[in-house]
Every structure is written in C-alpha cells, then in structure tokens.
C-alpha cells in the first residue's frame, strides 16, 4: 500500500504551489478607463491618443523591435509621421529587420518632403551586409526619388537604373528614368 499522504502544515510553504500561482499568462492587452468626452472632436482625439501612447510605452519593451516596427506602421497609416519615425528609429536597433525599418523611415521623411534626411537614412541602408538589389529595391527607389527631389540628377539616375535593372515594372521607374533622360539632353 502507498504511504499515507501528509496533511497540510501551514508552517511549510510549497515552492511548486507558490510558483504555479504566478503562472498567469502574460498579456499585452491594455486596459484603460473610458475617456471623458468633451464634445470637441480634436481635443477628444488628442486626449485618447495621448492616453494610448502612455499605455503603449508602459507595456512595450524597449527591445521588442518587431512591435516598435508594427507600431510605426500603425502610426504612419494614421498620418502620425513623427510618432512613426520615432518607432522606426527604435526598430532599427534590431539586427534582423533593419532593412524594412530603414525603408519605412525613409518613406516617412519623403512624405514630410524632408528629402535630404531621407537620402541620408536610405544611404545607410545600402551598407547593410548580405543583401542584393532585389532586397533593397524599395530603398533604392526612395533614394532615387529623394535625389531627384534634391536635383541630384546623376545620383537619381544611377539609383533608378539599379531599380530598373532589378525589376522593370517596379512602380513608375521606367517613366522616371525617361524623364531624367530628358533633363540630361
């Protein structure tokens, strides 16, 4: 017969039971109280957005680069380019997903018509090791676009040519190259 089960002793703490109590699943779900509605749509939106950003910063780890990238995409889609830029800059700290972060960051600066900054950021992406033009095609296009906006025609033509050589149907690269050829004449 099996030995008798010990009776619980309140002076003994079962480490296994104690640890099991803390095994509640970790969640990234934010809970927030309902915001007060003032009737001013812009003020209400700003307050809700501010509250959302505070919740995100509390729950998102600095080294969760993929989530920073995803949040950057969300901010960009909402037209919050400065917030998107900040998130993409955090995502750049990742070794695995740097190229998409560079491209998204460059796109934000292009959308803000800050072509010089875009060109600087996108040029850095060209130095990422182990990637060919087929992986960098979006970066090359945005870099060419920025150089074109800065009237750096030869650089723009060079980058557009790399895009064209990789994918003749990429966006409007053929038309842009033809337009640059007209400028050269």
mmCIF file of C-alpha atoms in Angstrom:
data_model
loop_
_atom_site.group_PDB
_atom_site.id
_atom_site.type_symbol
_atom_site.label_atom_id
_atom_site.label_comp_id
_atom_site.label_asym_id
_atom_site.label_seq_id
_atom_site.Cartn_x
_atom_site.Cartn_y
_atom_site.Cartn_z
ATOM 1 C CA UNK A 1 0.000 0.000 0.000
ATOM 2 C CA UNK A 2 1.147 3.559 -0.713
ATOM 3 C CA UNK A 3 2.404 5.658 2.167
ATOM 4 C CA UNK A 4 -0.174 7.943 3.784
ATOM 5 C CA UNK A 5 -0.447 11.415 2.266
ATOM 6 C CA UNK A 6 0.976 14.094 4.503
ATOM 7 C CA UNK A 7 -1.508 16.505 5.996
ATOM 8 C CA UNK A 8 -1.073 20.161 5.118
ATOM 9 C CA UNK A 9 1.099 22.015 7.527
ATOM 10 C CA UNK A 10 0.593 25.776 7.499
ATOM 11 C CA UNK A 11 4.199 26.348 8.501
ATOM 12 C CA UNK A 12 5.515 24.709 5.298
ATOM 13 C CA UNK A 13 5.446 26.593 2.017
ATOM 14 C CA UNK A 14 5.294 24.543 -1.148
ATOM 15 C CA UNK A 15 7.593 26.271 -3.618
ATOM 16 C CA UNK A 16 5.924 24.481 -6.540
ATOM 17 C CA UNK A 17 2.460 25.673 -5.496
ATOM 18 C CA UNK A 18 3.730 29.179 -4.858
ATOM 19 C CA UNK A 19 5.370 29.432 -8.308
ATOM 20 C CA UNK A 20 2.314 27.937 -10.005
ATOM 21 C CA UNK A 21 0.206 30.792 -8.623
ATOM 22 C CA UNK A 22 2.292 33.271 -10.641
ATOM 23 C CA UNK A 23 1.852 31.336 -13.900
ATOM 24 C CA UNK A 24 -0.925 33.620 -15.091
ATOM 25 C CA UNK A 25 -0.462 34.217 -18.807
ATOM 26 C CA UNK A 26 1.341 37.422 -19.665
ATOM 27 C CA UNK A 27 -0.793 39.775 -21.705
ATOM 28 C CA UNK A 28 -0.080 42.832 -23.777
ATOM 29 C CA UNK A 29 -3.713 43.870 -23.608
ATOM 30 C CA UNK A 30 -4.044 47.415 -22.370
ATOM 31 C CA UNK A 31 -6.876 48.319 -20.118
ATOM 32 C CA UNK A 32 -7.819 51.927 -19.787
ATOM 33 C CA UNK A 33 -10.667 53.810 -18.329
ATOM 34 C CA UNK A 34 -13.116 55.388 -20.708
ATOM 35 C CA UNK A 35 -12.008 58.917 -21.529
ATOM 36 C CA UNK A 36 -14.208 61.839 -20.731
ATOM 37 C CA UNK A 37 -15.879 63.214 -23.820
ATOM 38 C CA UNK A 38 -15.757 66.988 -24.095
ATOM 39 C CA UNK A 39 -17.591 67.345 -27.394
ATOM 40 C CA UNK A 40 -14.524 68.831 -29.099
ATOM 41 C CA UNK A 41 -13.571 66.056 -31.512
ATOM 42 C CA UNK A 42 -9.947 67.135 -31.961
ATOM 43 C CA UNK A 43 -9.381 67.581 -28.226
ATOM 44 C CA UNK A 44 -11.044 64.228 -27.507
ATOM 45 C CA UNK A 45 -8.921 62.516 -30.166
ATOM 46 C CA UNK A 46 -5.729 64.133 -28.836
ATOM 47 C CA UNK A 47 -6.552 63.037 -25.281
ATOM 48 C CA UNK A 48 -7.350 59.485 -26.377
ATOM 49 C CA UNK A 49 -4.181 59.304 -28.473
ATOM 50 C CA UNK A 50 -2.058 60.629 -25.610
ATOM 51 C CA UNK A 51 -3.616 58.051 -23.287
ATOM 52 C CA UNK A 52 -2.985 55.307 -25.855
ATOM 53 C CA UNK A 53 0.674 56.310 -26.272
ATOM 54 C CA UNK A 54 1.199 56.297 -22.498
ATOM 55 C CA UNK A 55 -0.295 52.798 -22.288
ATOM 56 C CA UNK A 56 1.858 51.555 -25.140
ATOM 57 C CA UNK A 57 5.047 52.964 -23.634
ATOM 58 C CA UNK A 58 4.238 51.247 -20.324
ATOM 59 C CA UNK A 59 3.578 47.852 -21.906
ATOM 60 C CA UNK A 60 6.058 47.766 -24.798
ATOM 61 C CA UNK A 61 9.617 46.738 -24.044
ATOM 62 C CA UNK A 62 12.430 48.839 -25.500
ATOM 63 C CA UNK A 63 13.937 45.732 -27.071
ATOM 64 C CA UNK A 64 10.706 44.499 -28.656
ATOM 65 C CA UNK A 65 11.858 45.779 -32.032
ATOM 66 C CA UNK A 66 9.201 43.999 -34.066
ATOM 67 C CA UNK A 67 6.428 45.607 -32.023
ATOM 68 C CA UNK A 68 8.090 49.016 -32.426
ATOM 69 C CA UNK A 69 8.116 48.449 -36.192
ATOM 70 C CA UNK A 70 4.433 47.388 -36.186
ATOM 71 C CA UNK A 71 3.522 50.405 -34.074
ATOM 72 C CA UNK A 72 5.433 52.628 -36.516
ATOM 73 C CA UNK A 73 3.368 51.185 -39.368
ATOM 74 C CA UNK A 74 0.169 51.898 -37.447
ATOM 75 C CA UNK A 75 1.204 55.475 -36.676
ATOM 76 C CA UNK A 76 2.199 56.007 -40.321
ATOM 77 C CA UNK A 77 -1.183 54.756 -41.509
ATOM 78 C CA UNK A 78 -2.843 57.215 -39.131
ATOM 79 C CA UNK A 79 -0.730 60.040 -40.558
ATOM 80 C CA UNK A 80 1.251 60.464 -37.330
ATOM 81 C CA UNK A 81 4.591 60.628 -39.114
ATOM 82 C CA UNK A 82 6.712 61.966 -36.245
ATOM 83 C CA UNK A 83 5.475 59.168 -33.987
ATOM 84 C CA UNK A 84 6.059 56.638 -36.772
ATOM 85 C CA UNK A 85 9.601 57.925 -37.257
ATOM 86 C CA UNK A 86 10.351 57.516 -33.540
ATOM 87 C CA UNK A 87 9.116 53.910 -33.615
ATOM 88 C CA UNK A 88 11.021 53.041 -36.800
ATOM 89 C CA UNK A 89 14.178 54.505 -35.265
ATOM 90 C CA UNK A 90 13.737 52.144 -32.313
ATOM 91 C CA UNK A 91 13.135 49.245 -34.720
ATOM 92 C CA UNK A 92 16.475 49.999 -36.408
ATOM 93 C CA UNK A 93 18.236 48.660 -33.312
ATOM 94 C CA UNK A 94 17.201 45.174 -34.413
ATOM 95 C CA UNK A 95 19.699 43.176 -36.438
ATOM 96 C CA UNK A 96 17.018 41.064 -38.135
ATOM 97 C CA UNK A 97 14.591 43.642 -39.508
ATOM 98 C CA UNK A 98 16.757 46.660 -40.241
ATOM 99 C CA UNK A 99 16.095 46.979 -43.979
ATOM 100 C CA UNK A 100 12.285 47.277 -43.680
ATOM 101 C CA UNK A 101 12.770 49.789 -40.856
ATOM 102 C CA UNK A 102 15.159 51.856 -42.991
ATOM 103 C CA UNK A 103 12.717 51.798 -45.902
ATOM 104 C CA UNK A 104 9.752 52.789 -43.741
ATOM 105 C CA UNK A 105 11.788 55.530 -42.081
ATOM 106 C CA UNK A 106 12.874 56.862 -45.470
ATOM 107 C CA UNK A 107 9.274 56.791 -46.704
ATOM 108 C CA UNK A 108 8.172 58.885 -43.718
ATOM 109 C CA UNK A 109 10.816 61.520 -44.436
ATOM 110 C CA UNK A 110 9.823 61.531 -48.125
ATOM 111 C CA UNK A 111 6.187 62.068 -47.126
ATOM 112 C CA UNK A 112 7.324 65.005 -44.997
ATOM 113 C CA UNK A 113 9.297 66.349 -48.001
ATOM 114 C CA UNK A 114 12.486 66.053 -45.968
ATOM 115 C CA UNK A 115 14.384 64.569 -48.879
ATOM 116 C CA UNK A 116 17.866 65.317 -47.585
ATOM 117 C CA UNK A 117 17.189 63.412 -44.360
ATOM 118 C CA UNK A 118 15.526 60.622 -46.345
ATOM 119 C CA UNK A 119 18.588 60.328 -48.583
ATOM 120 C CA UNK A 120 20.879 60.144 -45.553
ATOM 121 C CA UNK A 121 18.833 57.401 -43.901
ATOM 122 C CA UNK A 122 18.337 55.425 -47.094
ATOM 123 C CA UNK A 123 22.047 55.590 -47.964
ATOM 124 C CA UNK A 124 22.783 53.887 -44.641
ATOM 125 C CA UNK A 125 20.509 51.025 -45.713
ATOM 126 C CA UNK A 126 22.739 50.404 -48.724
ATOM 127 C CA UNK A 127 25.535 49.435 -46.342
ATOM 128 C CA UNK A 128 23.571 46.596 -44.739
ATOM 129 C CA UNK A 129 25.597 43.441 -45.384
ATOM 130 C CA UNK A 130 24.491 40.408 -47.344
ATOM 131 C CA UNK A 131 21.642 41.940 -49.349
ATOM 132 C CA UNK A 132 21.351 42.385 -53.091
ATOM 133 C CA UNK A 133 19.417 44.982 -55.053
ATOM 134 C CA UNK A 134 16.415 42.641 -55.192
ATOM 135 C CA UNK A 135 16.062 43.057 -51.407
ATOM 136 C CA UNK A 136 16.891 46.764 -51.468
ATOM 137 C CA UNK A 137 14.634 47.710 -54.385
ATOM 138 C CA UNK A 138 12.269 49.844 -52.274
ATOM 139 C CA UNK A 139 15.179 51.600 -50.592
ATOM 140 C CA UNK A 140 16.852 52.242 -53.958
ATOM 141 C CA UNK A 141 13.645 53.673 -55.413
ATOM 142 C CA UNK A 142 13.070 56.018 -52.460
ATOM 143 C CA UNK A 143 16.722 57.057 -52.538
ATOM 144 C CA UNK A 144 16.451 57.839 -56.257
ATOM 145 C CA UNK A 145 13.212 59.749 -55.631
ATOM 146 C CA UNK A 146 14.865 61.790 -52.875
ATOM 147 C CA UNK A 147 17.902 62.543 -55.045
ATOM 148 C CA UNK A 148 15.569 63.598 -57.848
ATOM 149 C CA UNK A 149 13.732 65.952 -55.486
ATOM 150 C CA UNK A 150 17.114 67.390 -54.448
ATOM 151 C CA UNK A 151 18.013 67.833 -58.148
ATOM 152 C CA UNK A 152 20.918 65.436 -57.815
ATOM 153 C CA UNK A 153 20.132 64.091 -61.282
ATOM 154 C CA UNK A 154 23.115 61.773 -61.785
ATOM 155 C CA UNK A 155 22.601 60.051 -58.426
ATOM 156 C CA UNK A 156 18.875 59.714 -59.063
ATOM 157 C CA UNK A 157 19.530 58.211 -62.493
ATOM 158 C CA UNK A 158 22.046 55.761 -61.033
ATOM 159 C CA UNK A 159 19.641 54.518 -58.339
ATOM 160 C CA UNK A 160 16.672 54.369 -60.714
ATOM 161 C CA UNK A 161 18.856 52.359 -63.120
ATOM 162 C CA UNK A 162 19.574 49.815 -60.389
ATOM 163 C CA UNK A 163 15.848 49.518 -59.695
ATOM 164 C CA UNK A 164 15.098 49.196 -63.418
ATOM 165 C CA UNK A 165 17.773 46.526 -63.835
ATOM 166 C CA UNK A 166 16.230 44.559 -60.970
ATOM 167 C CA UNK A 167 12.524 44.975 -61.845
ATOM 168 C CA UNK A 168 11.495 46.841 -64.981
ATOM 169 C CA UNK A 169 7.897 47.080 -63.689
ATOM 170 C CA UNK A 170 8.670 48.474 -60.237
ATOM 171 C CA UNK A 171 6.339 51.411 -59.595
ATOM 172 C CA UNK A 172 6.961 54.136 -62.190
ATOM 173 C CA UNK A 173 10.717 53.611 -62.525
ATOM 174 C CA UNK A 174 10.667 53.448 -66.347
ATOM 175 C CA UNK A 175 8.861 56.790 -66.606
ATOM 176 C CA UNK A 176 11.166 58.411 -64.060
ATOM 177 C CA UNK A 177 14.257 57.223 -65.899
ATOM 178 C CA UNK A 178 12.841 58.535 -69.180
ATOM 179 C CA UNK A 179 12.122 61.927 -67.550
ATOM 180 C CA UNK A 180 15.686 62.105 -66.210
ATOM 181 C CA UNK A 181 16.999 61.301 -69.675
ATOM 182 C CA UNK A 182 15.053 64.320 -70.971
ATOM 183 C CA UNK A 183 16.673 66.540 -68.324
ATOM 184 C CA UNK A 184 20.133 65.349 -69.402
ATOM 185 C CA UNK A 185 19.569 66.459 -73.012
#
